[in-house]
Amino acid sequence: MMQKRLDGRKFDELRKIEAKVGIIPKADGSAMFRMGDTLAYAAVYGPRSLYPRFLQNPEKGILRCNYNMMPFAGCGERIRPGGNRRSKEISYVTEKALLPVVNLDDFPNAVVDVFIELPQTDAGTRCAGICAASMALADAGITMKDLVVAVSTGRIGDKLLVDLTYDEEAYKEESVADMPIAMLGRTGEITLLQLDGELTKEQIKKAIELGKKAGQKIYEIQTKALKEKYMVK
Amino acid sequence: MTNLFVKNKDIVVPGEELATGMDYLPGFGTYRDSDKIIANRLGLLSIDGRAIKVVPLSGKYVPKRGDVIIAQIKDITLNGWILDTNSAYSAMLQVKDAVSEYITKGADLTRYFNFGDYIVCKITQVTSQKLVDVTTKGPGLKKLQHGRIIKVIASKVPRVIGKQGSMIGMVKQATDCRIIVGQNGLVWVSGSPKDELLAVKTINKIGQESHISGLTDRIKAFLEKESGKKITAVVTE
């Protein structure tokens, strides 16, 4: 049985987090979010006009997310650049995780584009991406009812833990499950819940509990980073 | 039980609880969730009596009726021009709202406004679907010639103009430039190349530092140092 985590963290301890807002001056909003060795950049453009025209919705605006791991990210094995099945799925779930907070009624017929790029990855990329994207959306001045925080939870053997690294996700000695969660920062309502592996009902409940606690810490860091951009120096 | 969790001029983020209890009213940039008032924009908090609102620090321009904006001609249609307004929505300028003389059907509209021209125009109508109508009939509304166009963040425009135009007045006085500020964040600057550069630099500085108090004094000192002129029209915050 696993007594200690591979990198010496406690089971409910997050990796070192760094967050910064407004790092891409040309974008309408942008943010960087780093969790250990996982690094995500998010840039937001818009609301801007949407073409081709058949995509437009006259009742409300559209949120478009694009998640991309850079070819050199990960283990160093070169990946074919551009989208693949996985990135398409993560773009989709990211969009669904962010949609509940964004007020789309503000911009009918228009679009807000969110681009998430990951230059370096060590598991938990969709969570880092969602954290960065929600900060970038706020920075872009989009009306949103809350910030979205995301954290991965999981299980190795019978131990539940948060914020898994790649080595933990790929742990061979014992069975592993991993469950990314995205939730609203203030209310804790869940906007994304995926599960890879097996968890019992009790374990899921506990994992969500752990995730919510960790999420609060991330929420504080996000809030601080957003305020820091405008602090008087 | 009424409680206020924030101070006036605090920076707030979406989802931040501002107050509880029914004694305060949610204004722009906030919403009410049962008895709490929550921010839904990133911005500067402003408490005005019982009303709490958030003054945005970022965000794209949203067309509003009555705004005077600077827009660029991007297309010409049968009965008017389509303008780029530096927002998500383009505006329509009808011939009847632009020219007073009689124009025959099928006349060449590029005689008045050509592709790429910048014009100062006023928004006359915005529908719920954000169809925007503008006019160039009115004082100060015209085609812009010479000079250069720069962009500032639309939510900072009131600070660039200042109270009763005090801020932009200072820039005009120090740089001898003619300047027009559109509500959509486009600014037209015209003067000698050196003066234009200083004006552009100053306007960008205002945009970057607008949320920090003592802005007027800082900009005044900056202008006096850079231009070597004494600025007389003193307006303090």
Short mmCIF file of N, CA and C in Angstrom, two decimals, chain B residues 97-192:
data_model
loop_
_atom_site.label_atom_id
_atom_site.label_comp_id
_atom_site.label_asym_id
_atom_site.label_seq_id
_atom_site.Cartn_x
_atom_site.Cartn_y
_atom_site.Cartn_z
N ASP B 97 -28.94 59.53 -43.58
CA ASP B 97 -28.39 60.01 -42.32
C ASP B 97 -26.99 60.60 -42.50
N ALA B 98 -26.50 60.60 -43.75
CA ALA B 98 -25.13 61.03 -43.96
C ALA B 98 -25.02 62.26 -44.86
N VAL B 99 -25.86 62.31 -45.87
CA VAL B 99 -25.72 63.36 -46.88
C VAL B 99 -27.03 64.12 -47.00
N SER B 100 -26.95 65.45 -47.09
CA SER B 100 -28.20 66.20 -47.17
C SER B 100 -28.62 66.47 -48.62
N GLU B 101 -27.67 66.42 -49.58
CA GLU B 101 -28.07 66.68 -50.96
C GLU B 101 -28.80 65.49 -51.57
N TYR B 102 -29.44 65.71 -52.70
CA TYR B 102 -30.20 64.64 -53.35
C TYR B 102 -29.24 63.71 -54.07
N ILE B 103 -29.42 62.42 -53.87
CA ILE B 103 -28.57 61.44 -54.52
C ILE B 103 -29.42 60.53 -55.37
N THR B 104 -29.06 60.39 -56.64
CA THR B 104 -29.84 59.52 -57.52
C THR B 104 -29.53 58.07 -57.18
N LYS B 105 -30.46 57.21 -57.59
CA LYS B 105 -30.28 55.77 -57.35
C LYS B 105 -29.01 55.29 -58.05
N GLY B 106 -28.27 54.46 -57.37
CA GLY B 106 -27.08 53.87 -57.99
C GLY B 106 -25.90 54.81 -58.09
N ALA B 107 -25.95 55.93 -57.39
CA ALA B 107 -24.83 56.87 -57.42
C ALA B 107 -23.62 56.25 -56.71
N ASP B 108 -22.46 56.81 -57.00
CA ASP B 108 -21.23 56.27 -56.43
C ASP B 108 -21.03 56.81 -55.01
N LEU B 109 -21.27 55.94 -54.04
CA LEU B 109 -21.23 56.41 -52.65
C LEU B 109 -19.79 56.65 -52.16
N THR B 110 -18.81 56.14 -52.87
CA THR B 110 -17.43 56.34 -52.40
C THR B 110 -17.02 57.81 -52.50
N ARG B 111 -17.81 58.61 -53.24
CA ARG B 111 -17.54 60.04 -53.28
C ARG B 111 -17.61 60.67 -51.89
N TYR B 112 -18.49 60.11 -51.07
CA TYR B 112 -18.66 60.67 -49.73
C TYR B 112 -17.74 59.97 -48.73
N PHE B 113 -17.93 58.69 -48.59
CA PHE B 113 -17.06 57.92 -47.70
C PHE B 113 -16.53 56.72 -48.47
N ASN B 114 -15.23 56.54 -48.46
CA ASN B 114 -14.63 55.41 -49.17
C ASN B 114 -14.19 54.32 -48.20
N PHE B 115 -13.87 53.18 -48.74
CA PHE B 115 -13.40 52.08 -47.91
C PHE B 115 -12.22 52.53 -47.04
N GLY B 116 -12.25 52.17 -45.77
CA GLY B 116 -11.11 52.46 -44.91
C GLY B 116 -11.16 53.83 -44.26
N ASP B 117 -12.08 54.68 -44.71
CA ASP B 117 -12.19 56.00 -44.07
C ASP B 117 -12.65 55.86 -42.63
N TYR B 118 -12.14 56.74 -41.79
CA TYR B 118 -12.65 56.82 -40.41
C TYR B 118 -13.63 57.98 -40.32
N ILE B 119 -14.73 57.78 -39.66
CA ILE B 119 -15.68 58.87 -39.48
C ILE B 119 -16.08 58.97 -38.00
N VAL B 120 -16.42 60.22 -37.61
CA VAL B 120 -17.01 60.42 -36.29
C VAL B 120 -18.51 60.38 -36.49
N CYS B 121 -19.20 59.50 -35.78
CA CYS B 121 -20.64 59.41 -35.97
C CYS B 121 -21.32 59.18 -34.62
N LYS B 122 -22.63 59.35 -34.65
CA LYS B 122 -23.39 59.22 -33.41
C LYS B 122 -24.37 58.07 -33.55
N ILE B 123 -24.47 57.25 -32.52
CA ILE B 123 -25.39 56.11 -32.58
C ILE B 123 -26.80 56.59 -32.34
N THR B 124 -27.70 56.32 -33.29
CA THR B 124 -29.08 56.79 -33.16
C THR B 124 -29.98 55.69 -32.63
N GLN B 125 -29.60 54.44 -32.87
CA GLN B 125 -30.49 53.37 -32.47
C GLN B 125 -29.71 52.07 -32.29
N VAL B 126 -30.05 51.33 -31.24
CA VAL B 126 -29.51 49.98 -31.05
C VAL B 126 -30.68 49.06 -30.73
N THR B 127 -30.86 47.99 -31.51
CA THR B 127 -31.95 47.07 -31.23
C THR B 127 -31.49 46.01 -30.24
N SER B 128 -32.43 45.17 -29.80
CA SER B 128 -32.08 44.11 -28.85
C SER B 128 -31.12 43.13 -29.49
N GLN B 129 -31.16 43.03 -30.82
CA GLN B 129 -30.24 42.13 -31.51
C GLN B 129 -28.95 42.83 -31.88
N LYS B 130 -28.79 44.05 -31.32
CA LYS B 130 -27.56 44.83 -31.51
C LYS B 130 -27.35 45.23 -32.97
N LEU B 131 -28.44 45.53 -33.66
CA LEU B 131 -28.31 46.19 -34.95
C LEU B 131 -28.14 47.67 -34.63
N VAL B 132 -27.09 48.26 -35.19
CA VAL B 132 -26.73 49.61 -34.80
C VAL B 132 -26.91 50.56 -35.98
N ASP B 133 -27.61 51.67 -35.76
CA ASP B 133 -27.74 52.73 -36.75
C ASP B 133 -26.97 53.95 -36.29
N VAL B 134 -26.26 54.58 -37.22
CA VAL B 134 -25.52 55.79 -36.85
C VAL B 134 -25.85 56.91 -37.83
N THR B 135 -25.53 58.13 -37.42
CA THR B 135 -25.71 59.28 -38.29
C THR B 135 -24.45 60.12 -38.27
N THR B 136 -24.24 60.86 -39.36
CA THR B 136 -23.13 61.81 -39.35
C THR B 136 -23.67 63.23 -39.46
N LYS B 137 -25.00 63.35 -39.26
CA LYS B 137 -25.59 64.70 -39.26
C LYS B 137 -25.61 65.20 -37.83
N GLY B 138 -24.89 66.26 -37.56
CA GLY B 138 -24.83 66.81 -36.22
C GLY B 138 -23.51 67.53 -36.03
N PRO B 139 -23.43 68.35 -34.99
CA PRO B 139 -22.20 69.11 -34.79
C PRO B 139 -21.03 68.19 -34.48
N GLY B 140 -19.92 68.41 -35.16
CA GLY B 140 -18.71 67.65 -34.88
C GLY B 140 -18.66 66.28 -35.54
N LEU B 141 -19.73 65.89 -36.22
CA LEU B 141 -19.72 64.57 -36.87
C LEU B 141 -19.23 64.73 -38.30
N LYS B 142 -18.20 63.99 -38.68
CA LYS B 142 -17.58 64.20 -39.98
C LYS B 142 -16.64 63.07 -40.33
N LYS B 143 -16.09 63.17 -41.53
CA LYS B 143 -15.04 62.24 -41.93
C LYS B 143 -13.72 62.75 -41.36
N LEU B 144 -12.86 61.84 -40.91
CA LEU B 144 -11.58 62.25 -40.34
C LEU B 144 -10.51 62.21 -41.42
N GLN B 145 -9.77 63.31 -41.54
CA GLN B 145 -8.68 63.33 -42.49
C GLN B 145 -7.37 63.57 -41.75
N HIS B 146 -6.28 63.07 -42.32
CA HIS B 146 -4.95 63.17 -41.69
C HIS B 146 -4.96 62.52 -40.30
N GLY B 147 -3.91 62.77 -39.57
CA GLY B 147 -3.84 62.28 -38.19
C GLY B 147 -3.69 60.77 -38.10
N ARG B 148 -3.80 60.31 -36.87
CA ARG B 148 -3.69 58.87 -36.66
C ARG B 148 -4.73 58.40 -35.65
N ILE B 149 -5.02 57.10 -35.72
CA ILE B 149 -6.03 56.50 -34.85
C ILE B 149 -5.33 55.58 -33.86
N ILE B 150 -5.64 55.73 -32.59
CA ILE B 150 -5.14 54.75 -31.62
C ILE B 150 -6.31 54.16 -30.84
N LYS B 151 -6.02 53.05 -30.17
CA LYS B 151 -7.09 52.38 -29.43
C LYS B 151 -6.81 52.45 -27.94
N VAL B 152 -7.84 52.72 -27.15
CA VAL B 152 -7.74 52.55 -25.70
C VAL B 152 -8.88 51.61 -25.30
N ILE B 153 -8.78 51.06 -24.09
CA ILE B 153 -9.85 50.17 -23.62
C ILE B 153 -11.11 51.00 -23.40
N ALA B 154 -12.23 50.52 -23.96
CA ALA B 154 -13.45 51.32 -23.98
C ALA B 154 -13.89 51.76 -22.60
N SER B 155 -13.67 50.92 -21.58
CA SER B 155 -14.14 51.29 -20.24
C SER B 155 -13.28 52.40 -19.65
N LYS B 156 -12.15 52.71 -20.28
CA LYS B 156 -11.29 53.77 -19.75
C LYS B 156 -11.57 55.13 -20.41
N VAL B 157 -12.46 55.12 -21.41
CA VAL B 157 -12.72 56.36 -22.15
C VAL B 157 -13.11 57.53 -21.24
N PRO B 158 -14.02 57.31 -20.26
CA PRO B 158 -14.38 58.43 -19.38
C PRO B 158 -13.16 59.04 -18.68
N ARG B 159 -12.16 58.21 -18.34
CA ARG B 159 -10.97 58.74 -17.68
C ARG B 159 -10.09 59.50 -18.65
N VAL B 160 -10.05 59.03 -19.89
CA VAL B 160 -9.24 59.73 -20.90
C VAL B 160 -9.83 61.12 -21.13
N ILE B 161 -11.17 61.21 -21.14
CA ILE B 161 -11.80 62.51 -21.35
C ILE B 161 -11.71 63.37 -20.09
N GLY B 162 -11.93 62.78 -18.93
CA GLY B 162 -11.88 63.53 -17.68
C GLY B 162 -13.16 64.27 -17.42
N LYS B 163 -13.25 64.86 -16.21
CA LYS B 163 -14.46 65.61 -15.86
C LYS B 163 -14.56 66.85 -16.75
N GLN B 164 -15.67 66.99 -17.41
CA GLN B 164 -15.89 68.10 -18.35
C GLN B 164 -14.73 68.24 -19.34
N GLY B 165 -14.14 67.12 -19.71
CA GLY B 165 -13.07 67.16 -20.70
C GLY B 165 -11.75 67.69 -20.17
N SER B 166 -11.57 67.64 -18.84
CA SER B 166 -10.37 68.25 -18.27
C SER B 166 -9.10 67.53 -18.68
N MET B 167 -9.17 66.19 -18.68
CA MET B 167 -7.97 65.42 -18.97
C MET B 167 -7.53 65.61 -20.42
N ILE B 168 -8.47 65.45 -21.33
CA ILE B 168 -8.11 65.56 -22.74
C ILE B 168 -7.75 67.01 -23.07
N GLY B 169 -8.36 67.95 -22.32
CA GLY B 169 -8.02 69.36 -22.49
C GLY B 169 -6.56 69.61 -22.19
N MET B 170 -6.06 68.97 -21.13
CA MET B 170 -4.64 69.10 -20.77
C MET B 170 -3.75 68.59 -21.88
N VAL B 171 -4.13 67.44 -22.44
CA VAL B 171 -3.31 66.83 -23.50
C VAL B 171 -3.30 67.74 -24.72
N LYS B 172 -4.48 68.27 -25.05
CA LYS B 172 -4.58 69.17 -26.20
C LYS B 172 -3.70 70.38 -26.01
N GLN B 173 -3.76 70.95 -24.80
CA GLN B 173 -3.00 72.16 -24.51
C GLN B 173 -1.50 71.90 -24.59
N ALA B 174 -1.07 70.78 -24.06
CA ALA B 174 0.36 70.51 -24.01
C ALA B 174 0.92 70.11 -25.37
N THR B 175 0.10 69.48 -26.20
CA THR B 175 0.65 68.92 -27.44
C THR B 175 0.23 69.68 -28.70
N ASP B 176 -0.70 70.65 -28.55
CA ASP B 176 -1.21 71.37 -29.72
C ASP B 176 -1.80 70.43 -30.76
N CYS B 177 -2.31 69.29 -30.33
CA CYS B 177 -2.93 68.36 -31.27
C CYS B 177 -4.44 68.55 -31.24
N ARG B 178 -5.05 68.22 -32.38
CA ARG B 178 -6.50 68.10 -32.36
C ARG B 178 -6.81 66.64 -32.00
N ILE B 179 -7.67 66.44 -31.03
CA ILE B 179 -7.95 65.07 -30.56
C ILE B 179 -9.45 64.86 -30.48
N ILE B 180 -9.90 63.72 -30.99
CA ILE B 180 -11.30 63.33 -30.80
C ILE B 180 -11.31 61.94 -30.17
N VAL B 181 -12.05 61.82 -29.07
CA VAL B 181 -12.14 60.53 -28.39
C VAL B 181 -13.52 59.93 -28.66
N GLY B 182 -13.54 58.76 -29.27
CA GLY B 182 -14.81 58.06 -29.49
C GLY B 182 -15.14 57.22 -28.28
N GLN B 183 -16.44 57.09 -27.98
CA GLN B 183 -16.84 56.27 -26.82
C GLN B 183 -16.44 54.80 -26.99
N ASN B 184 -16.19 54.40 -28.24
CA ASN B 184 -15.85 52.99 -28.48
C ASN B 184 -14.37 52.71 -28.29
N GLY B 185 -13.61 53.70 -27.83
CA GLY B 185 -12.21 53.46 -27.52
C GLY B 185 -11.25 53.81 -28.64
N LEU B 186 -11.76 54.32 -29.76
CA LEU B 186 -10.85 54.80 -30.79
C LEU B 186 -10.60 56.29 -30.55
N VAL B 187 -9.34 56.69 -30.68
CA VAL B 187 -8.99 58.09 -30.47
C VAL B 187 -8.25 58.58 -31.70
N TRP B 188 -8.69 59.74 -32.20
CA TRP B 188 -8.07 60.34 -33.37
C TRP B 188 -7.18 61.48 -32.90
N VAL B 189 -5.93 61.48 -33.34
CA VAL B 189 -4.97 62.49 -32.93
C VAL B 189 -4.36 63.10 -34.19
N SER B 190 -4.35 64.41 -34.27
CA SER B 190 -3.77 65.06 -35.44
C SER B 190 -2.98 66.28 -35.03
N GLY B 191 -1.74 66.34 -35.51
CA GLY B 191 -0.87 67.47 -35.20
C GLY B 191 0.46 67.23 -35.87
N SER B 192 1.52 67.89 -35.42
CA SER B 192 2.83 67.60 -36.00
C SER B 192 3.27 66.23 -35.48
#
